[in-house]
Amino acid sequence: MEIPQDFRASADGILDNPNAMLTEKDEEIRQLMKDQGILVPEELSEKDFLFERNQLARNNTSTSLSLTICPTINCNFRCTYCYQHHIPTIMSEEVQDTLLDWIEKKHPSAKNIHITWFGGEPLLGYPVIKRLTKKLQDKFGKENYSAFMITNGSLLKPDISKSLADLSISGIQVTLDGSSHIHNERRPINGGKPSFDLIVENLKSCDPRVRISLRVNIDELNAKTINPNLFDELDQAGLKGRLSVYFAPVVAYTDVCADSAGTCLSGKSWSSLEAQLLFKAYLRGYSQPSLPGSVSSFCIADNVNGWVINPNGLVFKCWNDVTHEEKAVMDIMSDTTSLRMDAELSRWESWNPSKLSGCNDCSTLPQCMSGCTHITLSKPVKGERGDCSELKYNLPEKLATYYLAEKQKEGFEKVRLILDKNS
């Protein structure tokens, strides 16, 4: 809520003593706070509501199905911090057809489906994407099919991006880890060749029907080089207005990337840096601040209708595990599970953020619901908290940036109305 200065004392008084006798003017403020959910009835347990909603969302066997499909887990990049083993396997037509049968058997009531194409580099398995998309659209109807892709962008030629748009892939995530020099050191093509210019050229010619989200992975090695260098090069390429930028910390998800763990950023240091970078991205025209909202669960990984399928037909709950067969929860090719698979699935299904006392007492619980379940479950020593969201430390800064953006939009609208009136 935006509180004008003349009403600030009244608002503070209501928050200090919400049940006090009030003047008519102050009663209007209290009613507004009730309407906004800032004040709630004493008998309502907001924590109970959040945890009940979390369980309902995760166990909702609705008509919506969400699959992450890896046509391959091979990759043409050799990023310094990658957490995957790259295996040169392409999903066969036999696995594809078995996957379609598995969907019918496992989720017979599914009416619509969302696919995330993942890898490795998924475009190395482009024929799989093309064939499976057509079969899934035939099954569910094109209007009930949606898709997103995570790609390194090196193979995203104009004809490929047009084909992806035709295949209902409406958004892609591509990574640039800073200006050309820094990015090329961190994300070289296999063999050591630079990739920055190739990716940027592909983004410039990408089909406009495909929404581009630019991810920037941050650790101590590139943290100080992002601003303004990356934004300058994006400007020079003419990409302002064509894509949005967001920032993510490098995380040592598996033993493959353990060597990079010493440079990872976390906690307050990462949160402060993220807030600064998002503010700079907004000022440069590459990010539109949004109001942090309440979420029912952190991601689809712990949902009964969310699965990850690797090229061999193994099923996982999280895409961080796709190259670790011991983390599989099913095998669609054998149509069987083992005791180990059952135990792994149970580990995800039985997870409950309400068990974490630190999360129970956290004011940003509604915005993260204990954070990344994979990270929390992977902790060698179970703690009181999950994977804390950046919002735990930088919510005031993000709210300030959002507020600034809203006031600027109001200002632009006033100017537009004046110009229209005088034209």
Coordinates of C-alpha atoms in Angstrom, one line a residue:
M1 CA 0.0 0.0 0.0
E2 CA 1.1 3.5 -0.8
I3 CA 0.4 5.7 2.3
P4 CA 0.4 9.5 1.8
Q5 CA 2.4 11.2 4.4
D6 CA -0.7 12.9 6.0
F7 CA -2.1 9.4 6.8
R8 CA 1.2 7.8 7.9
A9 CA 0.6 8.3 11.7
S10 CA -2.9 6.8 11.4
A11 CA -1.7 3.8 9.5
D12 CA 1.1 3.1 12.0
G13 CA -1.3 3.4 14.8
I14 CA -3.7 0.9 13.2
L15 CA -0.8 -1.6 12.7
D16 CA 0.3 -1.2 16.3
N17 CA -3.3 -1.7 17.6
P18 CA -5.6 -2.9 14.9
N19 CA -8.6 -3.4 17.3
A20 CA -8.6 0.1 18.7
M21 CA -11.6 2.4 18.5
L22 CA -11.1 4.6 15.4
T23 CA -12.4 7.8 13.9
E24 CA -14.4 7.5 10.7
K25 CA -11.3 8.5 8.6
D26 CA -9.1 5.9 10.3
E27 CA -11.8 3.2 9.9
E28 CA -11.6 3.7 6.2
I29 CA -7.8 3.0 6.3
R30 CA -8.3 -0.1 8.5
Q31 CA -10.9 -1.4 6.1
L32 CA -8.5 -0.9 3.2
M33 CA -5.9 -2.8 5.1
K34 CA -8.4 -5.6 5.6
D35 CA -9.3 -5.6 2.0
Q36 CA -5.6 -5.9 1.1
G37 CA -5.0 -8.8 3.5
I38 CA -2.6 -6.7 5.6
L39 CA -4.9 -7.2 8.5
V40 CA -6.6 -10.6 9.0
P41 CA -9.0 -12.0 11.6
E42 CA -7.3 -13.2 14.8
E43 CA -8.8 -16.7 14.4
L44 CA -7.1 -17.1 11.0
S45 CA -3.8 -18.9 11.0
E46 CA -2.0 -17.7 8.0
K47 CA 0.7 -20.3 8.3
D48 CA -1.8 -23.1 8.4
F49 CA -3.5 -21.7 5.3
L50 CA -0.1 -21.5 3.5
F51 CA 0.9 -25.1 4.3
E52 CA -2.6 -26.4 3.5
R53 CA -2.5 -24.6 0.2
N54 CA 1.0 -26.0 -0.5
Q55 CA -0.2 -29.6 0.0
L56 CA -3.3 -29.0 -2.1
A57 CA -1.2 -27.6 -5.0
R58 CA 1.4 -30.3 -4.9
N59 CA -1.1 -33.1 -4.7
N60 CA -3.6 -31.7 -7.2
T61 CA -4.2 -34.4 -9.8
S62 CA -5.7 -31.9 -12.1
T63 CA -6.1 -32.0 -15.9
S64 CA -2.8 -30.1 -16.3
L65 CA 0.5 -32.0 -16.9
S66 CA 3.9 -30.5 -16.8
L67 CA 6.9 -32.4 -18.3
T68 CA 10.5 -31.4 -18.8
I69 CA 11.8 -33.5 -21.7
C70 CA 15.5 -33.9 -22.5
P71 CA 15.9 -34.9 -26.2
T72 CA 19.6 -35.3 -25.3
I73 CA 21.9 -34.6 -22.4
N74 CA 24.8 -34.0 -24.7
C75 CA 26.0 -30.4 -25.1
N76 CA 28.2 -28.5 -27.5
F77 CA 29.4 -26.1 -24.7
R78 CA 31.8 -26.8 -21.8
C79 CA 30.8 -24.2 -19.2
T80 CA 33.2 -23.9 -16.3
Y81 CA 30.5 -24.4 -13.7
C82 CA 28.2 -26.9 -15.3
Y83 CA 26.7 -29.5 -13.0
Q84 CA 26.0 -32.2 -15.7
H85 CA 27.8 -35.2 -17.2
H86 CA 27.4 -34.9 -20.9
I87 CA 26.3 -38.1 -22.6
P88 CA 26.0 -38.3 -26.4
T89 CA 22.6 -39.9 -26.5
I90 CA 19.6 -38.8 -28.5
M91 CA 16.1 -39.9 -27.5
S92 CA 15.1 -42.7 -29.9
E93 CA 11.7 -43.0 -31.6
E94 CA 11.0 -46.0 -29.4
V95 CA 11.5 -44.0 -26.2
Q96 CA 9.3 -41.2 -27.7
D97 CA 6.5 -43.5 -28.5
T98 CA 6.8 -45.2 -25.1
L99 CA 6.6 -41.8 -23.5
L100 CA 3.3 -41.1 -25.2
D101 CA 2.0 -44.4 -24.0
W102 CA 3.2 -43.6 -20.5
I103 CA 1.4 -40.3 -20.5
E104 CA -1.8 -42.0 -21.5
K105 CA -1.4 -44.6 -18.8
K106 CA 0.0 -42.4 -16.0
H107 CA -2.2 -39.3 -16.5
P108 CA -5.4 -40.5 -18.4
S109 CA -7.3 -37.4 -17.3
A110 CA -4.8 -34.9 -18.5
K111 CA -6.4 -32.4 -20.9
N112 CA -3.6 -29.9 -21.4
I113 CA 0.2 -30.2 -21.3
H114 CA 3.2 -27.8 -20.8
I115 CA 6.6 -28.9 -22.0
T116 CA 10.0 -27.5 -21.0
W117 CA 12.6 -28.6 -23.5
F118 CA 15.9 -29.1 -21.6
G119 CA 19.3 -30.8 -22.0
G120 CA 22.3 -30.8 -22.3
E121 CA 21.6 -28.6 -25.3
P122 CA 18.1 -29.6 -26.5
L123 CA 18.6 -28.3 -30.0
L124 CA 21.2 -31.0 -30.6
G125 CA 18.1 -33.2 -30.5
Y126 CA 15.9 -30.9 -32.7
P127 CA 14.4 -33.8 -34.7
V128 CA 13.1 -35.3 -31.4
I129 CA 11.5 -31.9 -30.5
K130 CA 9.8 -31.6 -33.9
R131 CA 8.5 -35.2 -33.9
L132 CA 7.3 -35.3 -30.3
T133 CA 5.7 -31.8 -30.5
K134 CA 3.5 -32.9 -33.4
K135 CA 2.5 -36.1 -31.7
L136 CA 1.7 -34.3 -28.4
Q137 CA -0.3 -31.6 -30.3
D138 CA -2.2 -34.4 -32.1
K139 CA -3.0 -36.0 -28.7
F140 CA -3.9 -32.9 -26.7
G141 CA -4.8 -30.4 -29.4
K142 CA -2.6 -27.5 -30.4
E143 CA -4.7 -25.2 -28.3
N144 CA -4.0 -27.3 -25.2
Y145 CA -0.2 -27.5 -25.8
S146 CA 2.4 -24.9 -24.6
A147 CA 6.2 -25.1 -24.5
F148 CA 9.3 -23.3 -23.3
M149 CA 13.0 -24.1 -24.1
I150 CA 16.2 -23.7 -22.2
T151 CA 19.0 -23.4 -24.7
N152 CA 22.6 -22.0 -24.9
G153 CA 21.5 -20.1 -28.1
S154 CA 24.4 -21.2 -30.3
L155 CA 22.2 -23.3 -32.6
L156 CA 19.3 -20.8 -32.7
K157 CA 19.6 -19.9 -36.3
P158 CA 16.7 -17.9 -38.0
D159 CA 15.2 -20.9 -39.6
I160 CA 15.3 -22.8 -36.3
S161 CA 13.8 -20.0 -34.3
K162 CA 10.9 -19.8 -36.9
S163 CA 10.4 -23.5 -36.6
L164 CA 10.3 -23.3 -32.8
A165 CA 7.7 -20.6 -33.0
D166 CA 5.7 -22.7 -35.4
L167 CA 6.0 -25.6 -32.8
S168 CA 4.3 -23.4 -30.2
I169 CA 7.5 -22.8 -28.3
S170 CA 6.6 -19.3 -27.1
G171 CA 9.6 -18.6 -24.9
I172 CA 13.3 -19.5 -24.6
Q173 CA 15.9 -18.9 -21.9
V174 CA 19.4 -18.1 -23.1
T175 CA 22.5 -17.4 -20.9
L176 CA 25.1 -14.7 -21.3
D177 CA 27.4 -14.4 -18.4
G178 CA 28.6 -10.9 -18.9
S179 CA 30.3 -9.0 -21.7
S180 CA 31.9 -10.9 -24.5
H181 CA 35.3 -11.4 -22.9
I182 CA 34.0 -12.7 -19.6
H183 CA 31.2 -14.8 -21.2
N184 CA 33.7 -16.5 -23.6
E185 CA 35.9 -17.5 -20.7
R186 CA 33.0 -19.1 -18.8
R187 CA 30.9 -20.5 -21.6
P188 CA 33.1 -21.7 -24.5
I189 CA 32.0 -24.0 -27.2
N190 CA 33.5 -27.5 -26.9
G191 CA 37.1 -27.1 -28.0
G192 CA 37.4 -23.6 -26.5
K193 CA 35.9 -21.5 -29.2
P194 CA 34.1 -18.2 -28.1
S195 CA 30.3 -18.2 -28.2
F196 CA 29.2 -14.7 -27.3
D197 CA 29.0 -13.2 -30.8
L198 CA 27.4 -16.3 -32.2
I199 CA 24.6 -16.2 -29.5
V200 CA 24.1 -12.4 -29.9
E201 CA 23.7 -12.7 -33.7
N202 CA 21.2 -15.5 -33.2
L203 CA 19.2 -13.4 -30.7
K204 CA 19.1 -10.5 -33.1
S205 CA 17.5 -12.6 -35.8
C206 CA 15.3 -14.7 -33.6
D207 CA 11.6 -15.0 -34.6
P208 CA 9.7 -12.2 -32.8
R209 CA 7.0 -14.6 -31.8
V210 CA 9.5 -16.2 -29.4
R211 CA 9.9 -14.3 -26.1
I212 CA 13.6 -14.2 -25.0
S213 CA 14.6 -14.4 -21.3
L214 CA 18.3 -13.7 -20.8
R215 CA 19.8 -15.4 -17.7
V216 CA 23.1 -14.2 -16.3
N217 CA 24.8 -16.6 -13.9
I218 CA 26.7 -14.8 -11.2
D219 CA 29.6 -15.8 -8.9
E220 CA 32.5 -14.0 -7.5
L221 CA 34.5 -14.2 -10.7
N222 CA 32.1 -12.1 -12.8
A223 CA 30.1 -10.2 -10.2
K224 CA 31.9 -6.9 -10.7
T225 CA 31.9 -6.9 -14.5
I226 CA 28.2 -7.2 -15.4
N227 CA 27.3 -3.5 -15.1
P228 CA 27.6 -1.6 -17.4
N229 CA 29.6 -3.8 -19.8
L230 CA 26.9 -6.4 -20.6
F231 CA 24.2 -3.8 -21.0
D232 CA 26.5 -1.7 -23.3
E233 CA 27.0 -4.7 -25.6
L234 CA 23.3 -5.5 -25.7
D235 CA 22.6 -1.9 -26.6
Q236 CA 25.1 -2.1 -29.4
A237 CA 23.5 -5.2 -30.7
G238 CA 20.1 -3.5 -30.8
L239 CA 18.5 -6.0 -28.3
K240 CA 16.9 -3.4 -26.0
G241 CA 13.2 -4.1 -26.0
R242 CA 13.7 -7.5 -27.5
L243 CA 14.5 -9.4 -24.3
S244 CA 14.4 -9.3 -20.5
V245 CA 17.3 -10.0 -18.2
Y246 CA 17.4 -11.7 -14.9
F247 CA 20.3 -12.9 -12.6
A248 CA 20.9 -16.2 -10.8
P249 CA 23.7 -17.4 -8.5
V250 CA 25.9 -20.2 -9.6
V251 CA 25.0 -23.2 -7.4
A252 CA 27.1 -26.3 -6.9
Y253 CA 24.1 -28.7 -7.4
T254 CA 26.2 -31.9 -7.9
D255 CA 29.7 -33.2 -7.5
V256 CA 30.5 -32.3 -11.1
C257 CA 30.6 -28.6 -10.3
A258 CA 32.1 -29.0 -6.9
D259 CA 35.3 -27.2 -8.0
S260 CA 33.3 -24.0 -8.5
A261 CA 31.7 -24.1 -5.1
G262 CA 34.3 -21.8 -3.6
T263 CA 33.3 -18.9 -5.9
C264 CA 29.5 -19.2 -5.3
L265 CA 27.6 -16.4 -3.8
S266 CA 24.8 -16.9 -1.3
G267 CA 22.8 -15.3 1.5
K268 CA 23.0 -11.6 2.1
S269 CA 26.0 -11.0 -0.2
W270 CA 24.1 -12.5 -3.2
S271 CA 20.8 -10.9 -2.3
S272 CA 22.4 -7.4 -2.1
L273 CA 24.1 -7.9 -5.4
E274 CA 21.0 -9.2 -7.1
A275 CA 19.0 -6.2 -6.0
Q276 CA 21.6 -3.8 -7.4
L277 CA 21.8 -5.7 -10.7
L278 CA 18.1 -5.8 -11.1
F279 CA 17.9 -2.0 -10.4
K280 CA 20.6 -1.4 -13.0
A281 CA 18.8 -3.7 -15.5
Y282 CA 15.6 -1.7 -15.0
L283 CA 17.4 1.6 -15.5
R284 CA 19.0 0.3 -18.7
G285 CA 15.6 -1.0 -20.1
Y286 CA 16.2 -4.7 -19.7
S287 CA 14.0 -5.5 -16.7
Q288 CA 10.5 -4.6 -15.6
P289 CA 10.2 -4.9 -11.8
S290 CA 7.3 -7.0 -10.6
L291 CA 5.6 -7.2 -7.2
P292 CA 6.8 -10.2 -5.2
G293 CA 3.7 -12.5 -4.9
S294 CA 2.6 -15.3 -2.7
V295 CA 3.3 -18.8 -4.1
S296 CA 1.7 -22.1 -3.3
S297 CA 4.9 -24.1 -4.0
F298 CA 8.4 -23.3 -5.2
C299 CA 8.4 -25.2 -8.5
I300 CA 6.8 -28.1 -10.3
A301 CA 9.4 -30.6 -9.1
D302 CA 7.5 -31.6 -6.0
N303 CA 4.2 -31.7 -7.8
V304 CA 2.4 -35.0 -8.6
N305 CA 1.8 -33.8 -12.1
G306 CA 5.5 -32.8 -12.8
W307 CA 8.1 -35.1 -14.2
V308 CA 11.5 -34.9 -16.0
I309 CA 12.2 -37.4 -18.7
N310 CA 15.8 -38.1 -19.9
P311 CA 16.7 -39.6 -23.4
N312 CA 16.8 -43.1 -22.1
G313 CA 13.3 -43.0 -20.6
L314 CA 14.3 -42.6 -17.0
V315 CA 11.9 -40.3 -15.0
F316 CA 13.1 -37.9 -12.4
K317 CA 11.5 -35.2 -10.2
C318 CA 14.1 -32.5 -10.8
W319 CA 16.1 -31.6 -13.9
N320 CA 19.3 -31.2 -11.8
D321 CA 19.3 -35.1 -11.5
V322 CA 18.9 -36.1 -15.2
T323 CA 22.4 -37.4 -15.5
H324 CA 22.3 -39.3 -12.2
E325 CA 20.5 -42.6 -12.8
E326 CA 20.5 -43.3 -9.1
K327 CA 18.1 -40.4 -8.7
A328 CA 15.5 -41.8 -11.1
V329 CA 12.0 -42.5 -9.7
M330 CA 10.7 -44.6 -12.7
D331 CA 11.7 -46.2 -15.9
I332 CA 9.1 -45.9 -18.6
M333 CA 10.9 -48.4 -20.9
S334 CA 10.7 -51.3 -18.4
D335 CA 7.4 -50.1 -16.9
T336 CA 8.8 -51.0 -13.5
T337 CA 10.2 -49.4 -10.4
S338 CA 12.7 -50.6 -7.9
L339 CA 12.7 -50.2 -4.1
R340 CA 15.4 -47.5 -4.6
M341 CA 13.1 -45.7 -7.1
D342 CA 10.2 -45.9 -4.8
A343 CA 12.2 -44.5 -1.9
E344 CA 13.5 -41.6 -4.1
L345 CA 9.9 -40.8 -5.1
S346 CA 8.7 -41.0 -1.5
R347 CA 11.5 -38.6 -0.5
W348 CA 10.0 -36.0 -2.8
E349 CA 6.4 -36.7 -2.1
S350 CA 6.8 -36.7 1.7
W351 CA 8.7 -33.5 1.7
N352 CA 6.8 -30.9 3.8
P353 CA 8.1 -27.3 4.3
S354 CA 6.1 -27.0 7.5
K355 CA 8.7 -29.3 9.2
L356 CA 11.2 -26.5 9.0
S357 CA 11.0 -24.3 12.1
G358 CA 13.1 -21.6 10.6
C359 CA 10.7 -21.3 7.6
N360 CA 7.7 -21.3 9.9
D361 CA 9.0 -18.2 11.6
C362 CA 10.1 -16.4 8.4
S363 CA 8.2 -13.4 7.1
T364 CA 9.0 -14.2 3.5
L365 CA 7.6 -17.8 3.7
P366 CA 4.6 -16.8 1.5
Q367 CA 7.0 -15.8 -1.3
C368 CA 9.2 -18.9 -1.4
M369 CA 7.6 -21.8 0.5
S370 CA 11.1 -22.9 1.7
G371 CA 12.8 -22.4 -1.7
C372 CA 14.4 -25.0 -3.9
T373 CA 13.4 -28.5 -2.7
H374 CA 16.3 -30.1 -4.5
I375 CA 18.8 -28.0 -2.6
T376 CA 17.0 -28.5 0.7
L377 CA 16.8 -32.3 0.3
S378 CA 20.4 -32.5 -0.7
K379 CA 21.8 -30.8 2.4
P380 CA 24.1 -33.3 4.2
V381 CA 22.8 -32.0 7.5
K382 CA 19.2 -31.2 7.8
G383 CA 18.7 -27.8 9.1
E384 CA 15.9 -25.6 10.3
R385 CA 15.6 -23.7 7.0
G386 CA 15.1 -24.5 3.4
D387 CA 16.9 -22.8 0.5
C388 CA 16.3 -19.2 1.6
S389 CA 15.0 -16.8 -1.1
E390 CA 16.8 -13.6 -2.0
L391 CA 13.7 -11.8 -0.8
K392 CA 14.6 -12.7 2.8
Y393 CA 17.3 -10.1 2.6
N394 CA 16.4 -7.7 -0.3
L395 CA 12.6 -7.4 -0.2
P396 CA 12.8 -3.6 0.7
E397 CA 15.1 -2.9 -2.2
K398 CA 12.9 -4.8 -4.7
L399 CA 9.8 -3.1 -3.4
A400 CA 11.5 0.3 -3.8
T401 CA 12.5 -0.5 -7.4
Y402 CA 9.0 -1.7 -8.2
Y403 CA 7.5 1.5 -6.6
L404 CA 9.9 3.6 -8.7
A405 CA 8.8 1.8 -11.9
E406 CA 5.1 2.3 -11.1
K407 CA 5.6 6.0 -10.4
Q408 CA 7.5 6.5 -13.6
K409 CA 4.7 4.8 -15.5
E410 CA 2.2 7.1 -13.9
G411 CA 4.4 10.0 -14.9
F412 CA 4.7 8.9 -18.5
E413 CA 0.9 8.4 -18.7
K414 CA 0.3 11.9 -17.5
V415 CA 2.7 13.3 -20.0
R416 CA 1.0 11.2 -22.8
L417 CA -2.4 12.6 -21.8
I418 CA -1.1 16.2 -21.9
L419 CA 0.5 15.6 -25.3
D420 CA -2.6 14.0 -26.7
K421 CA -4.7 16.9 -25.4
N422 CA -2.5 19.5 -27.0
S423 CA -2.0 17.7 -30.3

